[in-house]
mmCIF file of C-alpha atoms (C1' of nucleotides) and ligand atoms in Angstrom:
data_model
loop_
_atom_site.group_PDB
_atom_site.id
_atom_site.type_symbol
_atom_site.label_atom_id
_atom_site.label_comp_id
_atom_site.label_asym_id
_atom_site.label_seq_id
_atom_site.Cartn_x
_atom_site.Cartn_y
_atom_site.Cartn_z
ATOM 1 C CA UNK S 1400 27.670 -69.350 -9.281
ATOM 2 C CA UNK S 1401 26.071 -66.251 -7.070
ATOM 3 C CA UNK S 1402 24.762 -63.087 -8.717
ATOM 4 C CA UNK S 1403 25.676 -60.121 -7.938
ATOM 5 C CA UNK S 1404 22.420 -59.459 -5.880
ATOM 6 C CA UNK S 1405 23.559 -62.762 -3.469
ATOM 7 C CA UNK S 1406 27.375 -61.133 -3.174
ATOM 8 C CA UNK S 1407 25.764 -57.796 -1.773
ATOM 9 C CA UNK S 1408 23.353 -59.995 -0.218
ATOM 10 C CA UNK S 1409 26.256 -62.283 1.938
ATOM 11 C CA UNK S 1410 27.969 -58.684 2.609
ATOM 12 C CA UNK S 1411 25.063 -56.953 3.821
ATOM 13 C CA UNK S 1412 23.826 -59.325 6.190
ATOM 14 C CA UNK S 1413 27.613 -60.037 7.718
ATOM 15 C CA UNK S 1414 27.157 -55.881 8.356
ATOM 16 C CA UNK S 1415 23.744 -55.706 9.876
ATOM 17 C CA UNK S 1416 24.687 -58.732 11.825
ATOM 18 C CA UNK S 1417 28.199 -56.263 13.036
ATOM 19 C CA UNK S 1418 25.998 -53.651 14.029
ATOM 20 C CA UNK S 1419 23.309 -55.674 15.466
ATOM 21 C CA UNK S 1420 25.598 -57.306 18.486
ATOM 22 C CA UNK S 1421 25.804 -53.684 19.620
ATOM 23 C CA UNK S 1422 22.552 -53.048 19.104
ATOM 24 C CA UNK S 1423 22.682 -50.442 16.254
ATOM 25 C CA UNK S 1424 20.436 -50.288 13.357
ATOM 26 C CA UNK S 1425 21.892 -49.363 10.031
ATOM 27 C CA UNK S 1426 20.257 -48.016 6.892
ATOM 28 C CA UNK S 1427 20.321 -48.557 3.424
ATOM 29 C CA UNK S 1428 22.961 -45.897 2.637
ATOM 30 C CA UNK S 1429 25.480 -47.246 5.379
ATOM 31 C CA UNK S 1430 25.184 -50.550 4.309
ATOM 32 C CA UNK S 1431 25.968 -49.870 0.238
ATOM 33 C CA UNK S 1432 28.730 -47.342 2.055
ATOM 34 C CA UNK S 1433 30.564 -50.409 3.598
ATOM 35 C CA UNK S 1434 29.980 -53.064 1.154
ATOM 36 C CA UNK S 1435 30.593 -50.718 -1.932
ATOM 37 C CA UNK S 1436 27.602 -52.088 -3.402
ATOM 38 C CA UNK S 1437 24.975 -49.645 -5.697
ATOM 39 C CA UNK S 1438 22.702 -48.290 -3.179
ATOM 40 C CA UNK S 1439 19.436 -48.511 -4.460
ATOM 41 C CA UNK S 1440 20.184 -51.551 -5.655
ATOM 42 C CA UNK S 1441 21.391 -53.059 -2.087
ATOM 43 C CA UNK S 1442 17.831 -51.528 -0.987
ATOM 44 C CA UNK S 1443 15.895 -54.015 -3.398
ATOM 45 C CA UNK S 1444 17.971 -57.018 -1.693
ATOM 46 C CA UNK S 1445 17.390 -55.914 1.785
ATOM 47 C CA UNK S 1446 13.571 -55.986 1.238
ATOM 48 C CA UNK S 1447 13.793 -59.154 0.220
ATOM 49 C CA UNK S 1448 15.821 -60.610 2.612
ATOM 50 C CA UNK S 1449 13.439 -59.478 5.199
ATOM 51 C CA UNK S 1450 10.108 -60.742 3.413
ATOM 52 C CA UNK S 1451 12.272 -64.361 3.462
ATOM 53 C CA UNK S 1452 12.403 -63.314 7.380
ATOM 54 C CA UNK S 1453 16.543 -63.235 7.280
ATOM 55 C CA UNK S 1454 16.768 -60.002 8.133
ATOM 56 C CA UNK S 1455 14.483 -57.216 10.194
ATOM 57 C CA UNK S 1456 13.531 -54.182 8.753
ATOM 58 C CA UNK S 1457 12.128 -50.663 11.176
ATOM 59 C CA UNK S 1458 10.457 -47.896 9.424
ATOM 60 C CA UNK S 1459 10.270 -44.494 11.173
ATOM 61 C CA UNK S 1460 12.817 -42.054 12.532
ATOM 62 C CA UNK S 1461 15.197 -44.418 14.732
ATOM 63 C CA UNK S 1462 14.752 -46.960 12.349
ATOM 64 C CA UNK S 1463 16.733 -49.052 9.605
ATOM 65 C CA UNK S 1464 17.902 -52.383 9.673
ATOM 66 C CA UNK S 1465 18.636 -55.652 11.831
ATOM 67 C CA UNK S 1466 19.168 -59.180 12.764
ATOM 68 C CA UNK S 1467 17.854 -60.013 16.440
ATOM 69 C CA UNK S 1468 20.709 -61.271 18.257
ATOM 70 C CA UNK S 1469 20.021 -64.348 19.200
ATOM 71 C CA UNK S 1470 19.429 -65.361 15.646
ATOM 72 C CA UNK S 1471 22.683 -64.123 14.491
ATOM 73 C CA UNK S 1472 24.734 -67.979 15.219
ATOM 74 C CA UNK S 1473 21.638 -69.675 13.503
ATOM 75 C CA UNK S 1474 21.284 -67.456 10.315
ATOM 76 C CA UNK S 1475 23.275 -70.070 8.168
ATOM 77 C CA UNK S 1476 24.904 -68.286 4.246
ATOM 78 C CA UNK S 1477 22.336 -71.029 2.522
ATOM 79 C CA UNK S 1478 19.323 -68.947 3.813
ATOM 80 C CA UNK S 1479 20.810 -65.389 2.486
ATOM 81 C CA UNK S 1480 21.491 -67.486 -0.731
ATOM 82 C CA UNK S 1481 18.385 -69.339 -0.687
ATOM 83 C CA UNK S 1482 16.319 -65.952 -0.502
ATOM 84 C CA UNK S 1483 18.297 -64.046 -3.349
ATOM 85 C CA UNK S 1484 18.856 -66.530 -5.566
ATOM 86 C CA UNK S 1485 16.073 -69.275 -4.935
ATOM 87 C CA UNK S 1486 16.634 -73.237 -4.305
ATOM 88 C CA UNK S 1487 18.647 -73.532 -7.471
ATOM 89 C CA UNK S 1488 21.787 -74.885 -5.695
ATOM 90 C CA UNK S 1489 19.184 -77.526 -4.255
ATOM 91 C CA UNK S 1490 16.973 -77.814 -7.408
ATOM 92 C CA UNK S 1491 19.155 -79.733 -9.926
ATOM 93 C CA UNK S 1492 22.909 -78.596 -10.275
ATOM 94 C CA UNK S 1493 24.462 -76.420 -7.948
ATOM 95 C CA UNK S 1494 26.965 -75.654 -10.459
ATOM 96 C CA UNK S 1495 24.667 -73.695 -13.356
ATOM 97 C CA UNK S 1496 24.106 -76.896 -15.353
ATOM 98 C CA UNK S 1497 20.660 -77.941 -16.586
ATOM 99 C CA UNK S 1498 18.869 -79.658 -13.913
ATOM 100 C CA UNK S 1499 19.018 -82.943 -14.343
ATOM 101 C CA UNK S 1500 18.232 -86.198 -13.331
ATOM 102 C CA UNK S 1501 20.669 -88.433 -11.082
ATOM 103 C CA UNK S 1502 19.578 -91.720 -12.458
ATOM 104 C CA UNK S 1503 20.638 -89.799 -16.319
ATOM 105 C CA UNK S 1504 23.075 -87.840 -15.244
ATOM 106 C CA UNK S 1505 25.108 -85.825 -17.080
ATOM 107 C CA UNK S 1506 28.743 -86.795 -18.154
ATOM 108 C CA UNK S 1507 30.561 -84.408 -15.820
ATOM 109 C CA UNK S 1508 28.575 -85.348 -12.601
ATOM 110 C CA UNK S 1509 30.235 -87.457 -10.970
ATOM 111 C CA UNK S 1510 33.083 -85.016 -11.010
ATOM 112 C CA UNK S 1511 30.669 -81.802 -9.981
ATOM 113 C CA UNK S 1512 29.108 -83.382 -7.481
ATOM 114 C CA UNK S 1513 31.798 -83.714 -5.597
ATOM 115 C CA UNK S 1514 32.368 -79.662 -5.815
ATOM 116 C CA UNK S 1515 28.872 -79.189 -5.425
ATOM 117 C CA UNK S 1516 28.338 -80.777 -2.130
ATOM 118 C CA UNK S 1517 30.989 -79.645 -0.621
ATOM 119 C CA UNK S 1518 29.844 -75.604 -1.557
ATOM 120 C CA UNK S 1519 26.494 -77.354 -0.101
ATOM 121 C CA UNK S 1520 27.796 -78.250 3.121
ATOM 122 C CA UNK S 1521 29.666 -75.179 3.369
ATOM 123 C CA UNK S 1522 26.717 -73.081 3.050
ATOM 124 C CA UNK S 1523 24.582 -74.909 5.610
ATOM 125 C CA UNK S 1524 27.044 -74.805 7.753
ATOM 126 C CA UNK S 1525 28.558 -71.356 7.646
ATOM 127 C CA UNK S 1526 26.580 -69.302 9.996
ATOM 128 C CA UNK S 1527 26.519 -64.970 9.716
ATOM 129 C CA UNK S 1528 27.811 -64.949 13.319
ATOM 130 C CA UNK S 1529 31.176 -66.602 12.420
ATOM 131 C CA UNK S 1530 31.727 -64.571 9.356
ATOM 132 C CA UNK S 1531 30.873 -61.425 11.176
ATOM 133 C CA UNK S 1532 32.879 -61.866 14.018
ATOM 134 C CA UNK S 1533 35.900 -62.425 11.541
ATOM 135 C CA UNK S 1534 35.186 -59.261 10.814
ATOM 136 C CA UNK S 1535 35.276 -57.719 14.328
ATOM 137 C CA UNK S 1536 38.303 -59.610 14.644
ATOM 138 C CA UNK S 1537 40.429 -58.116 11.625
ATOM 139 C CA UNK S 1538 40.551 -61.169 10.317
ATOM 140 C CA UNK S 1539 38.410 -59.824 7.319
ATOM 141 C CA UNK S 1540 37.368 -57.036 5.505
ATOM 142 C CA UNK S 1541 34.459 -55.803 3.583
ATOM 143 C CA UNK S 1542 35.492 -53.997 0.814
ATOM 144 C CA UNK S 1543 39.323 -52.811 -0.152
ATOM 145 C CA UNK S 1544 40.800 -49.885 0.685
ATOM 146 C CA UNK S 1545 40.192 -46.773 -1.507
ATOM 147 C CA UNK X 1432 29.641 -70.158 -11.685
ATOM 148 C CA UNK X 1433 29.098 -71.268 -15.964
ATOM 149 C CA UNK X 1434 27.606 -69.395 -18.064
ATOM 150 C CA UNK X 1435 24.501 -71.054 -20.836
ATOM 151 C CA UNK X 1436 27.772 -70.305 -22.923
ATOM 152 C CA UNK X 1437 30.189 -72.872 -21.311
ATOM 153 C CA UNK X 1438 27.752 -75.616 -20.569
ATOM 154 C CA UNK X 1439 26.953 -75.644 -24.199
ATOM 155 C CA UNK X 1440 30.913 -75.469 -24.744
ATOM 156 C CA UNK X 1441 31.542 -78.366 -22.681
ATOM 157 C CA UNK X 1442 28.434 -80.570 -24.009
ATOM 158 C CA UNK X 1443 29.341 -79.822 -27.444
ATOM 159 C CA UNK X 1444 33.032 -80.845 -26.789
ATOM 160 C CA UNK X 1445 32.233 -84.103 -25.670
ATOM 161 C CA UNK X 1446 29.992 -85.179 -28.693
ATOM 162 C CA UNK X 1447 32.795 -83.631 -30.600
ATOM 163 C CA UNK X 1448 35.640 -86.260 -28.940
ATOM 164 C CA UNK X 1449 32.693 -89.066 -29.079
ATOM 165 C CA UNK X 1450 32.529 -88.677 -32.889
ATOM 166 C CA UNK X 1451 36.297 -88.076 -33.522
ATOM 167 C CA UNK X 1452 36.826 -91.070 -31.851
ATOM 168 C CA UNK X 1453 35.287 -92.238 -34.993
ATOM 169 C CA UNK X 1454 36.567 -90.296 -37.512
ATOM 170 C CA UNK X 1455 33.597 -88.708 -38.323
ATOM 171 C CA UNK X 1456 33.144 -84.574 -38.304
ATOM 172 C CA UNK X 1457 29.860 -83.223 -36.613
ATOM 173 C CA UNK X 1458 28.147 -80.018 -37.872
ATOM 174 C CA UNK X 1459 26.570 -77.311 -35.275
ATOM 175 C CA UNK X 1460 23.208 -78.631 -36.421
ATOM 176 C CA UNK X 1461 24.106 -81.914 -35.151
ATOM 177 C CA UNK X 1462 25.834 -80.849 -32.249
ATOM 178 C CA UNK X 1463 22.945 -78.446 -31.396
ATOM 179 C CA UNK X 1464 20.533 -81.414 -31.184
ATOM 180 C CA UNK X 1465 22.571 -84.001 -29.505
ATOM 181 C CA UNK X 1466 23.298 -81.685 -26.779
ATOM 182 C CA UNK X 1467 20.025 -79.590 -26.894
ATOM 183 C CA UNK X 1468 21.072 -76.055 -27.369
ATOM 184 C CA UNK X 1469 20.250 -73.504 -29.581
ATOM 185 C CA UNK X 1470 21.941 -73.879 -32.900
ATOM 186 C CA UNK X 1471 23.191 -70.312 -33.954
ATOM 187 C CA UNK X 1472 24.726 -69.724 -30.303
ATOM 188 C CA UNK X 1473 26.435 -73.031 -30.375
ATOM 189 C CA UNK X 1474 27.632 -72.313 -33.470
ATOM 190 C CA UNK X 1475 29.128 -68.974 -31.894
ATOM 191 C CA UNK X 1476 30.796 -70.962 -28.799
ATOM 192 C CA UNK X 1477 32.470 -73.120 -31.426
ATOM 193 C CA UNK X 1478 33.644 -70.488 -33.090
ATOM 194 C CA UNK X 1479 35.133 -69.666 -29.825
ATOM 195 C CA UNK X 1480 36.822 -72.790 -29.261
ATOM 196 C CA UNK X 1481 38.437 -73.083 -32.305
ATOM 197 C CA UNK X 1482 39.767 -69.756 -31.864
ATOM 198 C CA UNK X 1483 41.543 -70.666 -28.739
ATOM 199 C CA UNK X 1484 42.551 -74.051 -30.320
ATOM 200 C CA UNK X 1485 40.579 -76.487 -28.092
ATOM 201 C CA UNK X 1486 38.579 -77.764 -31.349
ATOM 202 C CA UNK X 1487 39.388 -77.586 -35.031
ATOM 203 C CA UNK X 1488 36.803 -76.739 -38.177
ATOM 204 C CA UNK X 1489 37.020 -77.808 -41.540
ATOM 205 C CA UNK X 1490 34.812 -75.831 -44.039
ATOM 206 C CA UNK X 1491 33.511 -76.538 -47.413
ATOM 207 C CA UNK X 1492 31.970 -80.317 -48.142
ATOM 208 C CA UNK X 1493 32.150 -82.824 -46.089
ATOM 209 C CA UNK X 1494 33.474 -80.606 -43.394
ATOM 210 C CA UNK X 1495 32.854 -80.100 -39.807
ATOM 211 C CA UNK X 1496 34.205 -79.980 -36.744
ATOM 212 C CA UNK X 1497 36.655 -82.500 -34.999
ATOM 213 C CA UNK X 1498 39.293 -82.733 -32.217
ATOM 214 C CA UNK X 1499 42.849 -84.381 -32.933
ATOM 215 C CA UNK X 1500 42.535 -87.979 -31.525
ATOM 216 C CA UNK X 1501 46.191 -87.804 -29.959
ATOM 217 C CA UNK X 1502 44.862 -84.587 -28.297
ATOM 218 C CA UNK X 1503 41.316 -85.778 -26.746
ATOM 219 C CA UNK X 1504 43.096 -87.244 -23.756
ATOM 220 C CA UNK X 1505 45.204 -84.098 -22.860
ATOM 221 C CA UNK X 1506 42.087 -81.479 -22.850
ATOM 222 C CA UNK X 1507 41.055 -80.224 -19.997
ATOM 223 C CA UNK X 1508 37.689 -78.930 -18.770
ATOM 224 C CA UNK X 1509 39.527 -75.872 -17.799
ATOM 225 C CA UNK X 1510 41.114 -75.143 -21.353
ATOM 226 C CA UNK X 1511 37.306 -75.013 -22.514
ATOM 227 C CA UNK X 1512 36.084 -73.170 -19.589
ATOM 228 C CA UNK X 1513 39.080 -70.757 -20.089
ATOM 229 C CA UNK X 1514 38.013 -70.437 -23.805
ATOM 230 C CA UNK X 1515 34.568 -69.497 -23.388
ATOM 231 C CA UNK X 1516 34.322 -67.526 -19.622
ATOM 232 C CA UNK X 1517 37.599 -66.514 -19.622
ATOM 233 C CA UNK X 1518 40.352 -66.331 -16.980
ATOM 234 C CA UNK X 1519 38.005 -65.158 -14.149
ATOM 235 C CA UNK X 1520 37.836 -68.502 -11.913
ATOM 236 C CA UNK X 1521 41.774 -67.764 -11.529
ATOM 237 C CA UNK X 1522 41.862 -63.909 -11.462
ATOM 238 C CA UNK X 1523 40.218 -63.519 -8.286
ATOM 239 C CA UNK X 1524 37.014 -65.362 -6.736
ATOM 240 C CA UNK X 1525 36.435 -68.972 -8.284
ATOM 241 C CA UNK X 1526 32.810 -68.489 -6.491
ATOM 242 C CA UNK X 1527 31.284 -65.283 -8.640
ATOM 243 C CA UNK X 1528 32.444 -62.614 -5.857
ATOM 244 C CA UNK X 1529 34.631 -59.906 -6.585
ATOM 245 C CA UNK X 1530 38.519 -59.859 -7.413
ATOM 246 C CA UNK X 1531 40.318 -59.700 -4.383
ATOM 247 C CA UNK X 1532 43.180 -59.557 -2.509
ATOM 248 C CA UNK X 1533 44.791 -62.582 -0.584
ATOM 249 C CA UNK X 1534 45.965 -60.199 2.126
ATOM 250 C CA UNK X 1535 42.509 -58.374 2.932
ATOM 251 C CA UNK X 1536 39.978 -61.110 2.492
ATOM 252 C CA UNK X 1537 36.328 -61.133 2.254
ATOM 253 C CA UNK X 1538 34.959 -62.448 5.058
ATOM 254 C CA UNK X 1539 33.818 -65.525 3.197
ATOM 255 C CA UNK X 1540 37.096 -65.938 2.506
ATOM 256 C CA UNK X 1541 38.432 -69.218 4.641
ATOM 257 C CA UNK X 1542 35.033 -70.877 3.578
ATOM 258 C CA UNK X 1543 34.737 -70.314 -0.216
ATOM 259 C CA UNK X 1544 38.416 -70.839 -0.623
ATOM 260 C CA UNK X 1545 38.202 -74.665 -0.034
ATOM 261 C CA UNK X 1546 35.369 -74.659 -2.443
ATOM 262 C CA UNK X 1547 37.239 -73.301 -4.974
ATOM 263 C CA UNK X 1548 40.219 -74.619 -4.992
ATOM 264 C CA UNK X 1549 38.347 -78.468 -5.176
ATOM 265 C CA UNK X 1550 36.559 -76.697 -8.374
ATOM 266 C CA UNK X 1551 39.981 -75.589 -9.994
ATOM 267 C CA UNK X 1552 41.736 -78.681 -9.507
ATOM 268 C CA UNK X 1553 38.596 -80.675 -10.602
ATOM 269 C CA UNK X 1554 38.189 -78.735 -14.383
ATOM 270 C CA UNK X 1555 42.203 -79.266 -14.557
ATOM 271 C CA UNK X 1556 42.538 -82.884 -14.088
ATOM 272 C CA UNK X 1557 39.114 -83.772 -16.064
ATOM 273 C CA UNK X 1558 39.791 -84.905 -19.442
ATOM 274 C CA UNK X 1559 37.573 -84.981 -22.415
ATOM 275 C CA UNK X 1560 38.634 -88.539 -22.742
ATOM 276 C CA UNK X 1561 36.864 -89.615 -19.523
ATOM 277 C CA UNK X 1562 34.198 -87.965 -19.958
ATOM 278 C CA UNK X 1563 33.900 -88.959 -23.644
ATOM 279 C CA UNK X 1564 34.133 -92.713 -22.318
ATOM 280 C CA UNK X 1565 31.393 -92.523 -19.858
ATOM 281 C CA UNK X 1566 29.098 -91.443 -22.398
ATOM 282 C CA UNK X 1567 29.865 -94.502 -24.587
ATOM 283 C CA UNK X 1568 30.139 -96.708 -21.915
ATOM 284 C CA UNK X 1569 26.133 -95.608 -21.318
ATOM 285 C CA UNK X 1570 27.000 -94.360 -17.655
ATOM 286 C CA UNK X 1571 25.717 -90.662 -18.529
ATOM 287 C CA UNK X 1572 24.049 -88.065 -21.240
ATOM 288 C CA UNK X 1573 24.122 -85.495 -22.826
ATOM 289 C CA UNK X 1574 20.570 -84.921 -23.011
ATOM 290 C CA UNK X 1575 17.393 -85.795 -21.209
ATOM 291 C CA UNK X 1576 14.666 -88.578 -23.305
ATOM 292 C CA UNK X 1577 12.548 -86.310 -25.028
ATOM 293 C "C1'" DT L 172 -1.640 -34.748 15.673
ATOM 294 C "C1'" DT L 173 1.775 -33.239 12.877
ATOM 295 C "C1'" DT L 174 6.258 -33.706 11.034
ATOM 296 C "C1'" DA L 175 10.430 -35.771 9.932
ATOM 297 C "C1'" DA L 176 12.680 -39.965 9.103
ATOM 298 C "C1'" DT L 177 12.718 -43.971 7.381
ATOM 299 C "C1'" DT L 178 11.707 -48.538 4.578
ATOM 300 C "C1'" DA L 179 8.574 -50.516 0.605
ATOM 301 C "C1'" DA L 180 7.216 -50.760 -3.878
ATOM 302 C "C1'" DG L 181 6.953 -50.114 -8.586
ATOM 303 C "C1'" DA L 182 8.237 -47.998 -12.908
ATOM 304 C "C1'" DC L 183 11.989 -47.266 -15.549
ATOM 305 C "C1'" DA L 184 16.801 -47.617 -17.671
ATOM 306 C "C1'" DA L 185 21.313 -49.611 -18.656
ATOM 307 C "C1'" DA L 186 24.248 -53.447 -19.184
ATOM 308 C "C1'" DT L 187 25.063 -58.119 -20.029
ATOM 309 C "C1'" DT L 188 23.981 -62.590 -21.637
ATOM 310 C "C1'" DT L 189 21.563 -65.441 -24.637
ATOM 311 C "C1'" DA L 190 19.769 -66.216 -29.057
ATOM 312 C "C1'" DT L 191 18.728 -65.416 -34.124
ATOM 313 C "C1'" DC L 192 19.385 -64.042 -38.805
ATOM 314 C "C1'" DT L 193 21.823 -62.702 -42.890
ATOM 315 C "C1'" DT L 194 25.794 -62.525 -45.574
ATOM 316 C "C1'" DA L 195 30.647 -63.635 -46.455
ATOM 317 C "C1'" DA L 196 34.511 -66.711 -46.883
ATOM 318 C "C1'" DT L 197 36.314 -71.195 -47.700
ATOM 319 C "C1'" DT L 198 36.669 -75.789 -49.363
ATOM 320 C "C1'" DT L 199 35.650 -80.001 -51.758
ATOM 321 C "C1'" DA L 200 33.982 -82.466 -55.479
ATOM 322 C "C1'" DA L 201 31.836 -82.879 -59.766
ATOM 323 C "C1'" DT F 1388 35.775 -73.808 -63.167
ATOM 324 C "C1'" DT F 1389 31.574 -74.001 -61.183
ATOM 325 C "C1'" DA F 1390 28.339 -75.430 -57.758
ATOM 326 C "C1'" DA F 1391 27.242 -77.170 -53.434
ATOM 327 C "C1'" DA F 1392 28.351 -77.557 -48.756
ATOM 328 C "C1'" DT F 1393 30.085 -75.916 -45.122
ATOM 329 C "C1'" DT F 1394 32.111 -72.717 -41.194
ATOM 330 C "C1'" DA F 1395 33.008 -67.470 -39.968
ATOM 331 C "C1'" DA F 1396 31.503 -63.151 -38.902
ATOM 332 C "C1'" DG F 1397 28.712 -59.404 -37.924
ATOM 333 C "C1'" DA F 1398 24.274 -57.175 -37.214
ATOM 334 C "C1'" DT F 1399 20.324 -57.499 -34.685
ATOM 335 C "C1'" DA F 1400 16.929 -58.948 -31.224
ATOM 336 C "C1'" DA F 1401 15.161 -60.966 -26.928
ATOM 337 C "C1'" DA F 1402 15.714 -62.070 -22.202
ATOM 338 C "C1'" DT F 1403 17.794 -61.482 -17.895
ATOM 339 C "C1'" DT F 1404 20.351 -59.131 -14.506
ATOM 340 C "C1'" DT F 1405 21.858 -55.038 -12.595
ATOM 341 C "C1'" DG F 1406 21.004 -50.510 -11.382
ATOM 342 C "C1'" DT F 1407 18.187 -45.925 -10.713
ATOM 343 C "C1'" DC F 1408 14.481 -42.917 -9.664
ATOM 344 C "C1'" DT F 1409 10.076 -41.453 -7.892
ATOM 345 C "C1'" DT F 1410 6.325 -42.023 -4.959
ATOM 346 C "C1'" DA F 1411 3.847 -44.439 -1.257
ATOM 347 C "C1'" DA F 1412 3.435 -46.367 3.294
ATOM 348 C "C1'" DT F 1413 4.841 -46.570 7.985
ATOM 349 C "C1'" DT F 1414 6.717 -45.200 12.295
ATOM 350 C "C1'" DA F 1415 8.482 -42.568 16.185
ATOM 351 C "C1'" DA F 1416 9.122 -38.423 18.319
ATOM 352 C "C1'" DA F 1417 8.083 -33.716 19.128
HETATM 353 S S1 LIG B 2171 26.739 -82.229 -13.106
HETATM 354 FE FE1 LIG B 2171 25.203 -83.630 -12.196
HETATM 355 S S2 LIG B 2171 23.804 -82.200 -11.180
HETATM 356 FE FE2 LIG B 2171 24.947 -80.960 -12.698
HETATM 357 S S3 LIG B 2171 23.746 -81.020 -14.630
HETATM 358 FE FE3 LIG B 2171 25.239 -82.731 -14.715
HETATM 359 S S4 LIG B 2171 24.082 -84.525 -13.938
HETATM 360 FE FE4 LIG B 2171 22.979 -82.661 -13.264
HETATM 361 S S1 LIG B 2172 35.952 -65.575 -1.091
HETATM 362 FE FE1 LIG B 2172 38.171 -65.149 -1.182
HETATM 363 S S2 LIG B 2172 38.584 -65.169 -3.399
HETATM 364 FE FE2 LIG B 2172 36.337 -64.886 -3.174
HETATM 365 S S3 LIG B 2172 35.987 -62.624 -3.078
HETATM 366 FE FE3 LIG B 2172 36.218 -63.334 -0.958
HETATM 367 S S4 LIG B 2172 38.411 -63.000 -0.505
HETATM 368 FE FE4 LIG B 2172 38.182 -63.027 -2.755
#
DNA sequence: TTTAATTAAGACAAATTTATCTTAATTTAA
DNA sequence: TTAAATTAAGATAAATTTGTCTTAATTAAA
């Protein structure tokens, strides 16, 4: 369903958005730190999260990454997939099936459609601030403990 | 979430229960166009299945491969998902994210859980059968018109 | 203005998945 | 018993995804 590029992704941006509310910027190596993601790797996602305008990026001493605050309860988990993956989950089948057409569909649509729009929904409606605040919480973690 | 693998897998099962319906025992050549796949991989995921019992081969002449009638009814999506992809949408995350443990949840957690869940119970309570009978009954396809 | 700190970009490499090809093993029927 | 028809298996190749490394571009501060 998501690559491993849209897991670090998800994590990545709930961390930024952590750091962001107190106004901290956070760098490549931090973030692949927390998440326990491959750093250079995690670098290649953050760049393009912020060319799909998710996330903000500073160069320079001082700098690293961001989310501007008041964009943190809007950023929804469909954008972050959206801009990793692409519009496959709203191309065709959100499950990894061929694209297809409704009006020929295939024989197990009716029963992954159901699955599919719900992961939809979820996604559109799951927004960085909640997740992150889960987080802040204790409610969630990021990675497991070593 | 499937891998080219299992979509194939699932396809090729259907045509399979469509023609054992019949009697009659497809080949991968046959399979491979009905479903539109590449022939020599099919021919691998088949393999697979009959290995974990979900389909049975007969070689030599007029051989082929066929499901038990008395068994197209009890097969489950899951038994051929489990076949090809393995145990991984019950060890751990349904969704594609890492293993991980109930007590110290990713943050995504709450959200994807739902998701999942509808997914598992959905590929256990789907029976070739059904599926198999909406294809004869014309209501889906297992390819697009060429 | 220079320097140090940082992200951006692109080339490269490894791993995995998808796909193909060749040969072996099996089975049925003539 | 032999020949033809078939699936099984393994080697190989291509494509994609994941991951690394090196260099360039940018920025802020001293
Ligand atoms: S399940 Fe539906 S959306 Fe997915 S490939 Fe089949 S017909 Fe298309
Ligand atoms: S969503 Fe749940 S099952 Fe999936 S990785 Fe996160 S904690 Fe694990």
């Amino acid at each position: 369903m998501f690559s491993k590029a849209c897991e670090y992704g998800i994590k990545a941006s709930i961390f930024i958005a952590i750091n962001s509310f107190e106004g901290k910027r956070v760098s490549p190596k931090e973030i692949a730190e927390e998440i326990d993601s491959p750093q250079a790797f995690t670098a290649k996602i953050l760049q393009a999260l912020v060319r799909h305008g998710v996330i903000n990026s500073v160069k320079g001493a001082y700098g690293g990454f961001e989310i501007d605050k008041k964009d943190i309860a809007l950023i929804k988990l469909s954008q972050i997939v959206n801009a990793i993956d692409g519009d496959k989950i709203y191309n065709g089948c959100g499950l990894g099936l061929h694209t297809c057409d409704e009006n020929r569909p295939c024989p197990v649509h009716d029963k992954f459609k159901v699955v599919r729009d719900e992961l939809k929904h979820m996604l559109e409606h799951t927004s960085l601030e909640e997740l992150a605040l889960n987080i802040k919480s204790g409610a969630s973690f990021l990675k497991t403990i070593t």
